[in-house]
């Protein structure tokens, strides 16, 4: 029997599905995991002045507790894997493009000034304290925080004895074991009649269709390439990547969306060869050999699939 739970955190809807566990035990285990997620959100949200991130962005030095240290390590990994295209200190650039009062495209000088405030190397961690060493810097860990939380929730559930579970938050999933009568967990790809089965791995989807604004008649994505100072160019509408963990999948999915050239070679380079599914700006669907080998289009498209109650990734 599968037990299903819904919750909200990090501005997203979350779902947890568990098999092979008594319902009362599953409820207690999920409640503990959700409390942890919400505590982390309160501590690391940039939207709260009293959070560690809020205090950092106000110029304070803050204690490097275990959660902050772990998420900073995740951000450092994303910075490395993307060759600096992702930088958790890119908030000044994001604010430049997404300032509600702005009605014109930023000038080259404005972009250069914002880029001057982006410096991952200026996030100092020493003697149990974290500080931003460049005036005007600001940190936003949202680019890795959600995927990191998915991995951590899965780990907490497994540590409490749940060997078969699927965790999803805002469309990103991590799986352990399998649902009954399957080799893994059945997960629909966003916006298409296709599905994959996950076992001890994760899938993350990134795209330009949400959290965007229109500026001077043009769509501006929330995804920023700090190397160019520009938002995602829009050649790729969304990308889904399968990896061993949700953090890695999310890093590569977002990096694929920054491509200005949606060729198979470019996508493979950005995804490090991981199974990848892409929807281009003209709605063309692209999938590499690794993803095609995993896709189950017949099962997802037939009425029989609906009776399996698959866990859908929201588009």
Short mmCIF file of C-alpha atoms in Angstrom, two decimals:
data_model
loop_
_atom_site.label_atom_id
_atom_site.label_comp_id
_atom_site.label_asym_id
_atom_site.label_seq_id
_atom_site.Cartn_x
_atom_site.Cartn_y
_atom_site.Cartn_z
CA UNK A 1 0.00 0.00 0.00
CA UNK A 2 1.18 3.53 -0.82
CA UNK A 3 0.68 6.37 1.65
CA UNK A 4 0.58 9.84 0.09
CA UNK A 5 1.14 13.20 1.79
CA UNK A 6 1.06 16.82 0.57
CA UNK A 7 2.69 19.88 2.12
CA UNK A 8 3.82 23.38 1.22
CA UNK A 9 7.33 24.75 1.69
CA UNK A 10 9.79 27.01 -0.12
CA UNK A 11 6.90 28.54 -2.06
CA UNK A 12 6.11 25.17 -3.63
CA UNK A 13 3.79 22.22 -3.21
CA UNK A 14 5.48 19.09 -1.95
CA UNK A 15 4.39 15.46 -2.09
CA UNK A 16 5.75 12.40 -0.35
CA UNK A 17 4.74 8.85 -1.25
CA UNK A 18 5.78 5.91 0.89
CA UNK A 19 5.32 2.15 0.59
CA UNK A 20 5.88 -0.72 2.98
CA UNK A 21 5.34 1.27 6.18
CA UNK A 22 2.47 1.40 8.66
CA UNK A 23 0.31 4.49 8.14
CA UNK A 24 0.82 5.88 11.65
CA UNK A 25 4.59 5.48 11.36
CA UNK A 26 4.56 7.08 7.92
CA UNK A 27 2.59 10.06 9.24
CA UNK A 28 5.02 10.64 12.10
CA UNK A 29 8.02 10.30 9.81
CA UNK A 30 6.64 12.73 7.24
CA UNK A 31 5.61 15.24 9.91
CA UNK A 32 9.17 15.25 11.24
CA UNK A 33 10.60 15.78 7.75
CA UNK A 34 8.20 18.62 6.94
CA UNK A 35 8.99 20.36 10.23
CA UNK A 36 12.66 20.19 9.31
CA UNK A 37 12.05 21.68 5.85
CA UNK A 38 10.07 24.58 7.26
CA UNK A 39 12.70 25.25 9.91
CA UNK A 40 15.38 25.37 7.21
CA UNK A 41 13.19 27.68 5.13
CA UNK A 42 12.79 30.08 8.05
CA UNK A 43 16.51 30.04 8.67
CA UNK A 44 17.76 30.41 5.10
CA UNK A 45 15.08 32.48 3.33
CA UNK A 46 16.32 35.76 1.86
CA UNK A 47 12.82 37.17 2.31
CA UNK A 48 13.10 37.18 6.13
CA UNK A 49 15.17 39.93 7.69
CA UNK A 50 15.80 37.78 10.77
CA UNK A 51 17.03 34.72 8.84
CA UNK A 52 20.71 33.90 8.49
CA UNK A 53 20.58 34.94 4.83
CA UNK A 54 18.66 38.11 5.64
CA UNK A 55 21.28 39.06 8.20
CA UNK A 56 24.14 38.21 5.83
CA UNK A 57 22.63 40.42 3.13
CA UNK A 58 22.30 43.23 5.69
CA UNK A 59 26.05 43.07 6.28
CA UNK A 60 26.16 40.94 9.42
CA UNK A 61 28.43 38.00 10.09
CA UNK A 62 26.38 34.92 11.00
CA UNK A 63 27.14 31.54 12.59
CA UNK A 64 27.91 28.80 10.08
CA UNK A 65 25.50 26.21 11.41
CA UNK A 66 25.25 22.76 9.82
CA UNK A 67 22.41 23.60 7.41
CA UNK A 68 23.91 26.88 6.18
CA UNK A 69 27.29 25.20 5.72
CA UNK A 70 25.71 22.36 3.74
CA UNK A 71 23.72 24.67 1.43
CA UNK A 72 26.80 26.84 0.84
CA UNK A 73 28.65 23.66 -0.15
CA UNK A 74 25.81 22.89 -2.59
CA UNK A 75 26.12 26.41 -4.04
CA UNK A 76 29.87 25.97 -4.39
CA UNK A 77 29.29 22.73 -6.27
CA UNK A 78 26.83 24.44 -8.61
CA UNK A 79 29.32 27.23 -9.24
CA UNK A 80 31.97 24.65 -10.15
CA UNK A 81 29.77 22.43 -12.34
CA UNK A 82 28.47 25.41 -14.34
CA UNK A 83 31.88 27.06 -14.79
CA UNK A 84 30.58 30.06 -12.85
CA UNK A 85 27.37 30.57 -14.80
CA UNK A 86 25.51 29.92 -11.54
CA UNK A 87 26.59 32.07 -8.63
CA UNK A 88 24.63 32.32 -5.39
CA UNK A 89 25.76 35.95 -5.06
CA UNK A 90 23.95 36.95 -8.27
CA UNK A 91 21.04 38.59 -6.44
CA UNK A 92 22.10 42.15 -7.44
CA UNK A 93 21.92 41.10 -11.11
CA UNK A 94 18.53 39.46 -10.62
CA UNK A 95 17.23 42.58 -8.89
CA UNK A 96 18.46 44.74 -11.76
CA UNK A 97 16.40 42.78 -14.27
CA UNK A 98 13.38 42.16 -12.04
CA UNK A 99 12.96 45.50 -10.27
CA UNK A 100 9.17 46.03 -10.51
CA UNK A 101 9.53 49.73 -11.33
CA UNK A 102 11.88 49.10 -14.24
CA UNK A 103 10.35 49.62 -17.69
CA UNK A 104 13.45 49.56 -19.91
CA UNK A 105 16.15 47.02 -20.70
CA UNK A 106 19.21 47.49 -18.44
CA UNK A 107 22.12 49.31 -20.02
CA UNK A 108 25.52 47.68 -20.47
CA UNK A 109 26.88 49.91 -17.72
CA UNK A 110 24.15 48.85 -15.30
CA UNK A 111 24.82 45.19 -16.04
CA UNK A 112 28.55 45.68 -15.52
CA UNK A 113 27.93 47.40 -12.18
CA UNK A 114 25.70 44.54 -11.05
CA UNK A 115 28.24 41.94 -12.16
CA UNK A 116 30.88 43.69 -10.07
CA UNK A 117 28.89 42.71 -6.97
CA UNK A 118 28.88 39.02 -7.91
CA UNK A 119 31.78 37.12 -6.36
CA UNK A 120 31.43 33.64 -4.95
CA UNK A 121 35.02 33.88 -3.73
CA UNK A 122 33.95 36.80 -1.49
CA UNK A 123 31.69 34.54 0.60
CA UNK A 124 34.03 33.99 3.54
CA UNK A 125 33.69 31.02 5.88
CA UNK A 126 36.16 31.09 8.75
CA UNK A 127 36.16 30.13 12.43
CA UNK A 128 32.54 29.06 12.36
CA UNK A 129 31.31 32.34 10.88
CA UNK A 130 30.06 33.33 7.42
CA UNK A 131 30.28 36.86 6.02
CA UNK A 132 30.06 38.64 2.68
CA UNK A 133 33.29 40.55 2.24
CA UNK A 134 32.33 42.86 -0.63
CA UNK A 135 29.99 45.81 0.13
CA UNK A 136 26.71 45.60 -1.76
CA UNK A 137 26.82 41.83 -2.21
CA UNK A 138 23.71 39.76 -1.59
CA UNK A 139 23.16 36.02 -1.35
CA UNK A 140 20.24 33.94 -2.64
CA UNK A 141 20.44 30.17 -2.14
CA UNK A 142 17.12 29.49 -3.86
CA UNK A 143 18.86 28.19 -6.96
CA UNK A 144 20.06 25.11 -5.10
CA UNK A 145 18.04 25.13 -1.88
CA UNK A 146 14.94 23.34 -3.14
CA UNK A 147 16.83 20.45 -4.72
CA UNK A 148 19.09 20.18 -1.68
CA UNK A 149 16.02 19.97 0.55
CA UNK A 150 14.54 17.17 -1.58
CA UNK A 151 17.72 15.13 -1.11
CA UNK A 152 17.79 15.83 2.62
CA UNK A 153 14.13 14.91 3.13
CA UNK A 154 14.69 11.64 1.28
CA UNK A 155 17.71 10.90 3.47
CA UNK A 156 15.69 11.60 6.62
CA UNK A 157 12.89 9.28 5.52
CA UNK A 158 15.33 6.50 4.70
CA UNK A 159 17.07 6.98 8.05
CA UNK A 160 13.68 6.47 9.73
CA UNK A 161 13.29 3.11 8.00
CA UNK A 162 11.42 3.97 4.82
CA UNK A 163 13.10 1.92 2.10
CA UNK A 164 10.56 2.76 -0.64
CA UNK A 165 9.67 6.42 -1.02
CA UNK A 166 9.34 9.26 -3.51
CA UNK A 167 9.86 12.90 -2.49
CA UNK A 168 8.77 15.77 -4.73
CA UNK A 169 8.98 19.50 -4.14
CA UNK A 170 8.03 22.02 -6.78
CA UNK A 171 8.36 19.43 -9.56
CA UNK A 172 11.75 18.02 -8.54
CA UNK A 173 11.81 14.39 -7.37
CA UNK A 174 14.12 11.97 -5.60
CA UNK A 175 13.30 8.28 -5.25
CA UNK A 176 14.43 5.39 -3.12
CA UNK A 177 13.37 1.83 -3.78
CA UNK A 178 10.14 1.18 -5.66
CA UNK A 179 6.39 1.46 -5.53
CA UNK A 180 4.46 -1.84 -5.35
CA UNK A 181 4.48 -3.94 -8.54
CA UNK A 182 7.09 -1.78 -10.28
CA UNK A 183 10.86 -1.65 -10.55
CA UNK A 184 10.88 1.91 -9.23
CA UNK A 185 8.66 4.98 -8.98
CA UNK A 186 6.62 5.99 -12.03
CA UNK A 187 7.12 9.70 -12.79
CA UNK A 188 5.57 11.66 -15.65
CA UNK A 189 7.69 14.10 -17.62
CA UNK A 190 6.25 17.63 -17.72
CA UNK A 191 3.85 18.50 -20.51
CA UNK A 192 4.22 15.32 -22.57
CA UNK A 193 2.74 11.81 -22.71
CA UNK A 194 5.93 10.20 -21.48
CA UNK A 195 7.23 8.86 -18.19
CA UNK A 196 10.35 7.47 -16.58
CA UNK A 197 10.83 5.03 -13.74
CA UNK A 198 13.17 6.20 -10.99
CA UNK A 199 14.94 3.95 -8.51
CA UNK A 200 17.59 5.36 -6.17
CA UNK A 201 17.94 8.47 -8.33
CA UNK A 202 16.35 11.84 -9.00
CA UNK A 203 14.92 14.06 -11.70
CA UNK A 204 14.75 17.85 -11.75
CA UNK A 205 13.11 20.21 -14.21
CA UNK A 206 14.03 23.82 -14.85
CA UNK A 207 12.50 26.26 -17.29
CA UNK A 208 11.73 29.80 -18.31
CA UNK A 209 7.95 29.49 -18.26
CA UNK A 210 7.52 30.34 -14.58
CA UNK A 211 8.85 33.17 -12.41
CA UNK A 212 9.41 35.46 -15.36
CA UNK A 213 8.42 39.02 -16.17
CA UNK A 214 7.83 41.06 -19.31
CA UNK A 215 10.21 43.99 -19.75
CA UNK A 216 9.97 46.37 -22.70
CA UNK A 217 7.81 43.83 -24.50
CA UNK A 218 10.18 40.90 -23.98
CA UNK A 219 10.04 38.00 -21.55
CA UNK A 220 12.76 37.97 -18.90
CA UNK A 221 13.46 34.66 -17.15
CA UNK A 222 14.36 34.31 -13.49
CA UNK A 223 17.36 32.24 -14.64
CA UNK A 224 20.47 34.42 -14.95
CA UNK A 225 23.82 33.72 -16.58
CA UNK A 226 26.21 35.73 -14.43
CA UNK A 227 28.99 35.38 -16.99
CA UNK A 228 27.00 37.31 -19.61
CA UNK A 229 24.88 39.35 -17.21
CA UNK A 230 21.82 38.30 -19.22
CA UNK A 231 18.74 36.21 -18.44
CA UNK A 232 18.28 32.83 -20.11
CA UNK A 233 18.01 33.54 -23.85
CA UNK A 234 14.84 31.50 -24.25
CA UNK A 235 16.04 28.96 -26.80
CA UNK A 236 15.13 26.22 -24.34
CA UNK A 237 11.74 26.38 -22.64
CA UNK A 238 12.41 23.62 -20.13
CA UNK A 239 14.89 20.87 -19.39
CA UNK A 240 14.58 17.73 -17.26
CA UNK A 241 17.68 15.85 -16.13
CA UNK A 242 18.07 12.52 -14.30
CA UNK A 243 20.98 12.16 -11.89
CA UNK A 244 21.97 10.25 -8.77
CA UNK A 245 20.64 13.09 -6.59
CA UNK A 246 18.24 15.98 -7.01
CA UNK A 247 20.88 18.67 -6.47
CA UNK A 248 23.00 17.44 -9.38
CA UNK A 249 19.95 17.05 -11.60
CA UNK A 250 18.77 20.57 -10.81
CA UNK A 251 22.15 22.18 -11.40
CA UNK A 252 22.41 20.67 -14.87
CA UNK A 253 18.76 21.30 -15.78
CA UNK A 254 19.11 25.01 -15.04
CA UNK A 255 22.44 25.20 -16.86
CA UNK A 256 20.92 23.61 -19.97
CA UNK A 257 18.24 26.34 -19.94
CA UNK A 258 20.94 29.01 -20.23
CA UNK A 259 22.00 27.71 -23.65
CA UNK A 260 21.64 30.01 -26.64
CA UNK A 261 22.12 27.02 -28.95
CA UNK A 262 19.77 24.05 -28.48
CA UNK A 263 21.90 21.53 -30.37
CA UNK A 264 22.34 17.97 -29.07
CA UNK A 265 26.08 18.53 -28.63
CA UNK A 266 25.57 21.69 -26.59
CA UNK A 267 22.90 20.05 -24.45
CA UNK A 268 25.11 17.02 -23.80
CA UNK A 269 27.98 19.26 -22.74
CA UNK A 270 25.83 21.25 -20.31
CA UNK A 271 24.20 18.14 -18.84
CA UNK A 272 27.51 16.27 -18.51
CA UNK A 273 25.98 13.46 -20.52
CA UNK A 274 23.23 12.75 -18.00
CA UNK A 275 19.83 11.63 -19.36
CA UNK A 276 18.16 14.85 -20.52
CA UNK A 277 14.77 15.82 -21.95
CA UNK A 278 14.42 19.30 -23.49
CA UNK A 279 11.51 21.34 -24.81
CA UNK A 280 12.87 23.99 -27.20
CA UNK A 281 11.33 27.43 -27.70
CA UNK A 282 9.43 26.17 -30.77
CA UNK A 283 8.05 23.24 -28.70
CA UNK A 284 10.38 20.74 -30.37
CA UNK A 285 11.16 17.91 -27.96
CA UNK A 286 14.75 16.72 -27.72
CA UNK A 287 16.03 13.76 -25.74
CA UNK A 288 19.46 12.18 -25.64
CA UNK A 289 20.03 8.44 -25.95
CA UNK A 290 20.19 8.02 -22.19
CA UNK A 291 16.78 9.59 -21.70
CA UNK A 292 15.20 7.84 -24.69
CA UNK A 293 16.25 4.51 -23.20
CA UNK A 294 14.35 5.43 -20.03
CA UNK A 295 11.17 6.92 -21.49
CA UNK A 296 7.97 4.87 -21.45
CA UNK A 297 5.66 6.70 -23.90
CA UNK A 298 3.13 3.88 -24.30
CA UNK A 299 2.49 3.44 -20.58
CA UNK A 300 2.10 7.16 -20.03
CA UNK A 301 -0.28 7.62 -22.96
CA UNK A 302 -2.69 4.73 -22.37
CA UNK A 303 -5.71 4.65 -20.05
CA UNK A 304 -4.01 1.82 -18.16
CA UNK A 305 -1.38 4.30 -17.03
CA UNK A 306 -4.00 6.39 -15.24
CA UNK A 307 -4.94 3.38 -13.14
CA UNK A 308 -1.35 3.23 -11.94
CA UNK A 309 -1.81 6.69 -10.37
CA UNK A 310 1.59 7.98 -11.54
CA UNK A 311 3.27 10.78 -9.62
CA UNK A 312 3.30 13.72 -12.06
CA UNK A 313 5.97 16.38 -12.30
CA UNK A 314 4.13 19.70 -12.72
CA UNK A 315 4.96 21.55 -15.93
#
